[in-house]
mmCIF file of C-alpha atoms and ligand atoms in Angstrom:
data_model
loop_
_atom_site.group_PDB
_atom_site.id
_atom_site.type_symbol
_atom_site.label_atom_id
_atom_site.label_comp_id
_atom_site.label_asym_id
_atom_site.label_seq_id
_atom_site.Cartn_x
_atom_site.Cartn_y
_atom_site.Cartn_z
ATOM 1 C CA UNK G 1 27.087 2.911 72.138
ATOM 2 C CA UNK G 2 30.258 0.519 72.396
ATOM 3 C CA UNK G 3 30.614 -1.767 69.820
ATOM 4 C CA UNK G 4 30.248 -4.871 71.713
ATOM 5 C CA UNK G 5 26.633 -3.321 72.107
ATOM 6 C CA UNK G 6 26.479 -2.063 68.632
ATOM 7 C CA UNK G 7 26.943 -5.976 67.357
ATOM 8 C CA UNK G 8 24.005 -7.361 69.510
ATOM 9 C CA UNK G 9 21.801 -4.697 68.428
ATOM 10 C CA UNK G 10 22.450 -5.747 64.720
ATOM 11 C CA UNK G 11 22.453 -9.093 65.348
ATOM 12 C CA UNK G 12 19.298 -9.135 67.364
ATOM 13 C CA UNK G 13 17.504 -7.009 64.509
ATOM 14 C CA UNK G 14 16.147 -9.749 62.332
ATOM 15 C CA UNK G 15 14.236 -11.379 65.326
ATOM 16 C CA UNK G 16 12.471 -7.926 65.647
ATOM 17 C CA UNK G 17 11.112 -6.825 62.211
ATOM 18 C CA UNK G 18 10.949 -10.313 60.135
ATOM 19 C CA UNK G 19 9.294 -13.369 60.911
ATOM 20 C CA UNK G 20 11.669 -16.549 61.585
ATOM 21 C CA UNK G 21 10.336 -19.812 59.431
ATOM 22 C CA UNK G 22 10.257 -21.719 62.538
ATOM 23 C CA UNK G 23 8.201 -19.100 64.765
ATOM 24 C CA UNK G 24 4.576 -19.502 64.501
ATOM 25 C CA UNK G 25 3.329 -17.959 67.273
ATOM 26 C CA UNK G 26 -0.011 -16.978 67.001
ATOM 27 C CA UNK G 27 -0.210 -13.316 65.990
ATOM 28 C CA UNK G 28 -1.903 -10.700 68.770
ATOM 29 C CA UNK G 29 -5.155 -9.981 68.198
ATOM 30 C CA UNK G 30 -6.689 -13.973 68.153
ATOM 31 C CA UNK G 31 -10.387 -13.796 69.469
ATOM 32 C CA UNK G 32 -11.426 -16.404 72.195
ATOM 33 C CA UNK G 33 -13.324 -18.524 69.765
ATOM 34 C CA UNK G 34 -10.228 -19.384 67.953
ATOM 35 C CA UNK G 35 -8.202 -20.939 70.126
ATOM 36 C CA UNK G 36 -11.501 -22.569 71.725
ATOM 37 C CA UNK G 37 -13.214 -23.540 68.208
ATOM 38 C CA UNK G 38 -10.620 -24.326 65.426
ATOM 39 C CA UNK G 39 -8.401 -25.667 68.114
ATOM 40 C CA UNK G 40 -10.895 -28.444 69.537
ATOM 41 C CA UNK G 41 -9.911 -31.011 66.606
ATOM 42 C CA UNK G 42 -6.924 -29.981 66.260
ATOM 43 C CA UNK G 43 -3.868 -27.544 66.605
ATOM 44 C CA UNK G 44 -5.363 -23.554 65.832
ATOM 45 C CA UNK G 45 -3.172 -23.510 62.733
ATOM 46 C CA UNK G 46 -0.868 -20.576 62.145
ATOM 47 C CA UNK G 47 -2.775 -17.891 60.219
ATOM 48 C CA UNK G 48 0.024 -17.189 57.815
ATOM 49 C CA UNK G 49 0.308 -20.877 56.464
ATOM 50 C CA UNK G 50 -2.452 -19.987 54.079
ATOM 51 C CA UNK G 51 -3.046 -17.392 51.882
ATOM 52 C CA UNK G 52 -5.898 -14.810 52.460
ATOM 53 C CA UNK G 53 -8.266 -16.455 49.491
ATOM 54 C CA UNK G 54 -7.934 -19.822 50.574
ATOM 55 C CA UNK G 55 -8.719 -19.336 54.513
ATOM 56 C CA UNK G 56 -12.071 -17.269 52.919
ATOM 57 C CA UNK G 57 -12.637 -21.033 51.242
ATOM 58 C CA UNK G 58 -11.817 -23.304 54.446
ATOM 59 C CA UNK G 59 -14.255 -20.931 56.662
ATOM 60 C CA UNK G 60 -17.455 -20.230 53.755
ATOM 61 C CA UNK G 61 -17.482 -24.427 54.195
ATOM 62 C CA UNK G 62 -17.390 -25.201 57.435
ATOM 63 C CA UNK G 63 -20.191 -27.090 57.555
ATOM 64 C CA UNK G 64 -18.674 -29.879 55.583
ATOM 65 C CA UNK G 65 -15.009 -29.363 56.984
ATOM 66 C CA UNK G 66 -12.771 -32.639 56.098
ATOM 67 C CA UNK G 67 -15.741 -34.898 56.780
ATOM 68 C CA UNK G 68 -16.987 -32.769 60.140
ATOM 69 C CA UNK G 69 -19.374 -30.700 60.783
ATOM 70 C CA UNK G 70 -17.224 -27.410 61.798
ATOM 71 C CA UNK G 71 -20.058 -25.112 61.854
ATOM 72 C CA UNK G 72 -20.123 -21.342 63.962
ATOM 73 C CA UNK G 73 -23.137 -19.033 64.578
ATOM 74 C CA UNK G 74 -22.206 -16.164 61.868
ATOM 75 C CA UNK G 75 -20.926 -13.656 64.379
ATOM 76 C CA UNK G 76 -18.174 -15.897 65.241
ATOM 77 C CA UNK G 77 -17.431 -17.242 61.993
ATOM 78 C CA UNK G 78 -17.181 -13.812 61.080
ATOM 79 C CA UNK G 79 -14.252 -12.689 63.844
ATOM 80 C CA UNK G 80 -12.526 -15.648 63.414
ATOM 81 C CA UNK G 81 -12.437 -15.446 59.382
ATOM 82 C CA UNK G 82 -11.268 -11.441 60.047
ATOM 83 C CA UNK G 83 -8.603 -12.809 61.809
ATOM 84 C CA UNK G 84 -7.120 -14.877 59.828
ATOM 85 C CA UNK G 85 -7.789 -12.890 56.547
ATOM 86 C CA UNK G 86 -5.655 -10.450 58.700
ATOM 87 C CA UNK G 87 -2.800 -12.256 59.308
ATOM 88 C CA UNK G 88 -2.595 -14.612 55.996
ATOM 89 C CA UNK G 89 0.527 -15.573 54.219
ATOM 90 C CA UNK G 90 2.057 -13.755 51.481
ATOM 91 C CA UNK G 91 0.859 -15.517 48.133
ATOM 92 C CA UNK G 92 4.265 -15.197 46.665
ATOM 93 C CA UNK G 93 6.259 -17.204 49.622
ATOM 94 C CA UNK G 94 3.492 -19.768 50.309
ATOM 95 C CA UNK G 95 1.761 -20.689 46.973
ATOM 96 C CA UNK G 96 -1.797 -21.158 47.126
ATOM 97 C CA UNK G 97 -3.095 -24.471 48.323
ATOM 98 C CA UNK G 98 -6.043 -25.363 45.873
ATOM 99 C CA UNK G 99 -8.067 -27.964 46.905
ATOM 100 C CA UNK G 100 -6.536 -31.395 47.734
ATOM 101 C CA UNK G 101 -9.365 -33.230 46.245
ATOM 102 C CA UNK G 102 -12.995 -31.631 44.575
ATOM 103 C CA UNK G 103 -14.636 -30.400 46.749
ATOM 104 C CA UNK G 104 -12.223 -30.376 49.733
ATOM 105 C CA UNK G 105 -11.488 -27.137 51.464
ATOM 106 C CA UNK G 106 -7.733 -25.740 51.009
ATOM 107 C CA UNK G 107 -5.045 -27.452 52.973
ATOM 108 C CA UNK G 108 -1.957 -25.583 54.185
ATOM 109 C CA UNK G 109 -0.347 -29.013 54.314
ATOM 110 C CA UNK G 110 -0.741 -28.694 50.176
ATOM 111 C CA UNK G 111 1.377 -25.267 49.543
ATOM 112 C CA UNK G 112 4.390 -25.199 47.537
ATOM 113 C CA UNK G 113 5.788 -23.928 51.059
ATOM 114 C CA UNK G 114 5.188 -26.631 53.250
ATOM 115 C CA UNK G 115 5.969 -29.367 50.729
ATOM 116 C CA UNK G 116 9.318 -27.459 50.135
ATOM 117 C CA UNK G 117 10.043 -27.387 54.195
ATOM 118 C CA UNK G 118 9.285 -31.342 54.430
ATOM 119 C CA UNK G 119 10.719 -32.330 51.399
ATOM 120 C CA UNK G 120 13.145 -34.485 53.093
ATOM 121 C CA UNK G 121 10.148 -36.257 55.082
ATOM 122 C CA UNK G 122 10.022 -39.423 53.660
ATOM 123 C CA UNK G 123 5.901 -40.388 53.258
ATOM 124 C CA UNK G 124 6.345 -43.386 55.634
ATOM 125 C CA UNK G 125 6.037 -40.772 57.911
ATOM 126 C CA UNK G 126 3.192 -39.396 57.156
ATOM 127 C CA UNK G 127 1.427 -42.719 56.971
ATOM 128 C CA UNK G 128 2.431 -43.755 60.802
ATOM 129 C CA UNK G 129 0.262 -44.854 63.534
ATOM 130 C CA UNK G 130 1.165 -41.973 65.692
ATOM 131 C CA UNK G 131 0.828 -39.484 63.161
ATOM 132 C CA UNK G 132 -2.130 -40.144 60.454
ATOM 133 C CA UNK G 133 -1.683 -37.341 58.044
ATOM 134 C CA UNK G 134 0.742 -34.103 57.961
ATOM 135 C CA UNK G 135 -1.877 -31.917 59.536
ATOM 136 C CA UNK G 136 -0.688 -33.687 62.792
ATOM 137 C CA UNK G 137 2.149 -31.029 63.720
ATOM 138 C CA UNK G 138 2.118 -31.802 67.325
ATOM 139 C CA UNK G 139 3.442 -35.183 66.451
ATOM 140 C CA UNK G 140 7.002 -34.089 65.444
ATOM 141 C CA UNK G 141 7.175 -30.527 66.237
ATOM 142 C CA UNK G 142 6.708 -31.162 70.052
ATOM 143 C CA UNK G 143 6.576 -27.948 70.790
ATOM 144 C CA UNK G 144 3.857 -26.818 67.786
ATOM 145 C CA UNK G 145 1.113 -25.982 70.533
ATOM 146 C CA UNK G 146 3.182 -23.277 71.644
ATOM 147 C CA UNK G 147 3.994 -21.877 67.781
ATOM 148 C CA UNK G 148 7.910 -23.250 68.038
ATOM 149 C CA UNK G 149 9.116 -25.231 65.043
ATOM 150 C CA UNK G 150 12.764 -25.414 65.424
ATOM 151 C CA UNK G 151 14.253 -28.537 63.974
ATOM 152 C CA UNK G 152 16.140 -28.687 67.715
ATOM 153 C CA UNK G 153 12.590 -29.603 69.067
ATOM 154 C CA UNK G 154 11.612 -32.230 66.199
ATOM 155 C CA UNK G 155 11.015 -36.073 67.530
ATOM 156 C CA UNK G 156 9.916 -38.475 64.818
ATOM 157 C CA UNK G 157 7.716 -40.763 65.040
ATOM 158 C CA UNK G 158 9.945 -44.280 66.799
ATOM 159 C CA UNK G 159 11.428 -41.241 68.806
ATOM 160 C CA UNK G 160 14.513 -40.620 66.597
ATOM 161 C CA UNK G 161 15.551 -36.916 67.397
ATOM 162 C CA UNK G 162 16.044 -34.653 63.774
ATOM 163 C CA UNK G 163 18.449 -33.031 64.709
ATOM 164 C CA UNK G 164 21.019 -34.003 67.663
HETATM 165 C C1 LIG M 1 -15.135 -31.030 64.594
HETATM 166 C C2 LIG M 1 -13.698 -31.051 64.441
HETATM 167 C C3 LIG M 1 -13.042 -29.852 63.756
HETATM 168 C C4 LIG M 1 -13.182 -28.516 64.060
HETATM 169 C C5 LIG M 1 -14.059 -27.883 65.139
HETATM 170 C C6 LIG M 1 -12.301 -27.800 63.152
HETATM 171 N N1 LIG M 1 -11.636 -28.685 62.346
HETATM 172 FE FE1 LIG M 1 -10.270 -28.192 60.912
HETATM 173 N N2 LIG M 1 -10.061 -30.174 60.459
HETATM 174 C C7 LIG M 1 -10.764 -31.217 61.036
HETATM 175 C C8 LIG M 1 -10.363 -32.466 60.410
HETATM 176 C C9 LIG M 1 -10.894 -33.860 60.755
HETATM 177 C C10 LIG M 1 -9.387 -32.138 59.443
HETATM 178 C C11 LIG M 1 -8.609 -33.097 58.531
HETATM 179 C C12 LIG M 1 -7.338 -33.516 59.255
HETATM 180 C C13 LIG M 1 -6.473 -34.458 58.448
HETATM 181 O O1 LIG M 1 -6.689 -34.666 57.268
HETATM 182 O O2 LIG M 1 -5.493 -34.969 59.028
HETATM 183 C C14 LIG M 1 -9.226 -30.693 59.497
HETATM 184 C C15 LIG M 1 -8.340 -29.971 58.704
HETATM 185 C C16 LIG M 1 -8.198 -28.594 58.691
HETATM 186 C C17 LIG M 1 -7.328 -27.867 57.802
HETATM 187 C C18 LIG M 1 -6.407 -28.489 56.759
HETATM 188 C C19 LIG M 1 -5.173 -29.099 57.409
HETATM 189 C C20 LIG M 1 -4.241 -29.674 56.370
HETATM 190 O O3 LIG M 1 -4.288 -30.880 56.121
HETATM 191 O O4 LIG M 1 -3.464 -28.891 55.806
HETATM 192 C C21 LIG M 1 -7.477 -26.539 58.075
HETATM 193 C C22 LIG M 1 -6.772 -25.378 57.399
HETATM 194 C C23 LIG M 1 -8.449 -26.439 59.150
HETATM 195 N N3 LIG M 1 -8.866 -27.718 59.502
HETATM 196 C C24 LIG M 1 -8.879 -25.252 59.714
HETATM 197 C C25 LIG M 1 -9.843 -25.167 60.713
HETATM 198 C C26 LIG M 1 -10.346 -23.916 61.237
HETATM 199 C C27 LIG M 1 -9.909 -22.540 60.792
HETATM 200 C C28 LIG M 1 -11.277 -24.235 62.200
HETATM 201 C C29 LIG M 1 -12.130 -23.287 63.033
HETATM 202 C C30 LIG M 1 -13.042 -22.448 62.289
HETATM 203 C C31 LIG M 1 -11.353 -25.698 62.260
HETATM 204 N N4 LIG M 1 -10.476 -26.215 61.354
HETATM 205 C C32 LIG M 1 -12.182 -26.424 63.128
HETATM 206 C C33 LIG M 1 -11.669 -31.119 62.063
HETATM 207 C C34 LIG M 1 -12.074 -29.948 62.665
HETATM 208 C C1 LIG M 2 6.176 -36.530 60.470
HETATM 209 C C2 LIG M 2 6.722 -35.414 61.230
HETATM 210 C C3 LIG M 2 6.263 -34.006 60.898
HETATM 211 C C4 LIG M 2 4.979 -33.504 60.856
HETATM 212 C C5 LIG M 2 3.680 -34.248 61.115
HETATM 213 C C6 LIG M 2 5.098 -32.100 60.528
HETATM 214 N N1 LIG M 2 6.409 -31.768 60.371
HETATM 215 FE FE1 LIG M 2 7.142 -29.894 60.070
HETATM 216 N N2 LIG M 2 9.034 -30.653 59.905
HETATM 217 C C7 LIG M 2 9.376 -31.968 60.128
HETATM 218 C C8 LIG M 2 10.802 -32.114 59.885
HETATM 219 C C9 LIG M 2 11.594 -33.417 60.023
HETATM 220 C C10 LIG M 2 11.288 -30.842 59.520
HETATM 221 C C11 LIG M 2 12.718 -30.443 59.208
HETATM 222 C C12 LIG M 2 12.984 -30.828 57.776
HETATM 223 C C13 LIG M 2 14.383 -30.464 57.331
HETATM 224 O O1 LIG M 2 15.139 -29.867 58.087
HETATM 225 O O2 LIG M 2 14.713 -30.804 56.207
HETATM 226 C C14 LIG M 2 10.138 -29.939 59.549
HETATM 227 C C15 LIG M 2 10.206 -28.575 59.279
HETATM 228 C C16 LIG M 2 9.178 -27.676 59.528
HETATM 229 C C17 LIG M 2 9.308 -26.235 59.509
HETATM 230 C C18 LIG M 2 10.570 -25.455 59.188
HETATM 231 C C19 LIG M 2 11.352 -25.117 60.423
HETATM 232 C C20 LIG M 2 12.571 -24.285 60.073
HETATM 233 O O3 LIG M 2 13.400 -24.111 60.951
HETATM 234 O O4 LIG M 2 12.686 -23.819 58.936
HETATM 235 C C21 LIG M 2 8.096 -25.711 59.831
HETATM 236 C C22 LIG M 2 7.722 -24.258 59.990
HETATM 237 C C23 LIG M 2 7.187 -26.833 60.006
HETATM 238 N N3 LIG M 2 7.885 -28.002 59.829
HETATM 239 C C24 LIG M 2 5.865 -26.714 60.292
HETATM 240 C C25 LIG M 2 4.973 -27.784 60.345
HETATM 241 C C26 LIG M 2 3.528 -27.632 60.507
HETATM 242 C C27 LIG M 2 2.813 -26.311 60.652
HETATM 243 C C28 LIG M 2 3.014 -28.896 60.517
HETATM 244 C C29 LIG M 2 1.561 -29.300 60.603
HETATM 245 C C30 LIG M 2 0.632 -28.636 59.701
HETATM 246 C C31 LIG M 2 4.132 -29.839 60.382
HETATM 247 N N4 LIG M 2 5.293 -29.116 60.266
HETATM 248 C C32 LIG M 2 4.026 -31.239 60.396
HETATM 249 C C33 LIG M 2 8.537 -32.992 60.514
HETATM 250 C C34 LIG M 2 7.157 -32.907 60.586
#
């Protein structure tokens, strides 16, 4: 191996092995159901933006999910809770969410992580028309449907670009 090649294979190797903060592609492995079921409201979320205990919560109360009834026949319930279980996110990197309000189910938009990644999102944000709530990914990370969160690809609200 030349060293020219020897330098791309090293630089390349941290896009193999460990996950990049802003690559949320949904891991291999997703049943049907998910996409078609917890993506009919609203983005499928990325399994590892909650921990394993808290995803167990948001799918044993489906049936009163954020005001909607979210319910599955128990078969699918079941293969879609595996799969997330499966492919949760580490405890120590996310923080657990713990419910927003009594009673509420666990909101990834409520870890220590994602308030730490948004911390310079002012809450006027939040509030806009166009968004209604951080749950809303699409709204800013335009390409969030297809897992990419790179702050190249961010449009805020009023269509200022994050980053030029
Ligand atoms: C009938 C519509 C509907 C379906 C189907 C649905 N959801 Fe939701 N979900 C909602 C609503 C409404 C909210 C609250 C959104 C908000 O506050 O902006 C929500 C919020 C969430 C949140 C919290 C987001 C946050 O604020 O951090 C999670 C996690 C979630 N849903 C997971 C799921 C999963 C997993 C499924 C599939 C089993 C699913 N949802 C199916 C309507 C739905
Ligand atoms: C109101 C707009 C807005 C919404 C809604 C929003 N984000 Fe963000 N997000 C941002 C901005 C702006 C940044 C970059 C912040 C910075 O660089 O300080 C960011 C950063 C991120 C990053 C870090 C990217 C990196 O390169 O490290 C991830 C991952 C992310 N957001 C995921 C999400 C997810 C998942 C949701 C929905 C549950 C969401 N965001 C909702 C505006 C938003």
């Amino acid at each position: 191996m030349n060293a020219l090649r020897l330098l791309t294979a090293l630089l390349s190797l941290p896009l193999l092995g460990v996950a990049q903060a802003d690559d949320m592609r949904l891991p291999a492995g997703a049943p049907p159901a998910f996409q078609s079921e917890c993506g009919a409201c609203h983005l499928a979320f990325p399994p590892r933006l909650l921990v394993a205990e808290d995803w167990r919560r948001v799918m044993a109360g489906l049936d009163q999910h954020f005001g909607d009834n979210a319910s599955l026949d128990e078969p699918t319930r079941r293969v879609i809770e595996a799969y997330l279980v499966g492919n949760a996110g580490k405890p120590n990197k996310l923080g657990p969410a713990g419910p927003a309000s009594p009673g509420e189910a666990p909101r990834l938009t409520a870890t220590a992580w994602f308030k730490r990644k948004h911390h310079e999102v002012s809450p006027a944000y939040w509030r806009h028309a166009d968004v209604r709530g951080p749950a809303n990914c699409a709204a800013c990370h335009k390409q969030a449907a297809a897992g990419s969160y790179r702050e190249r690809e961010i449009v805020m609200p009023g269509g200022r670009r994050w980053q030029d």
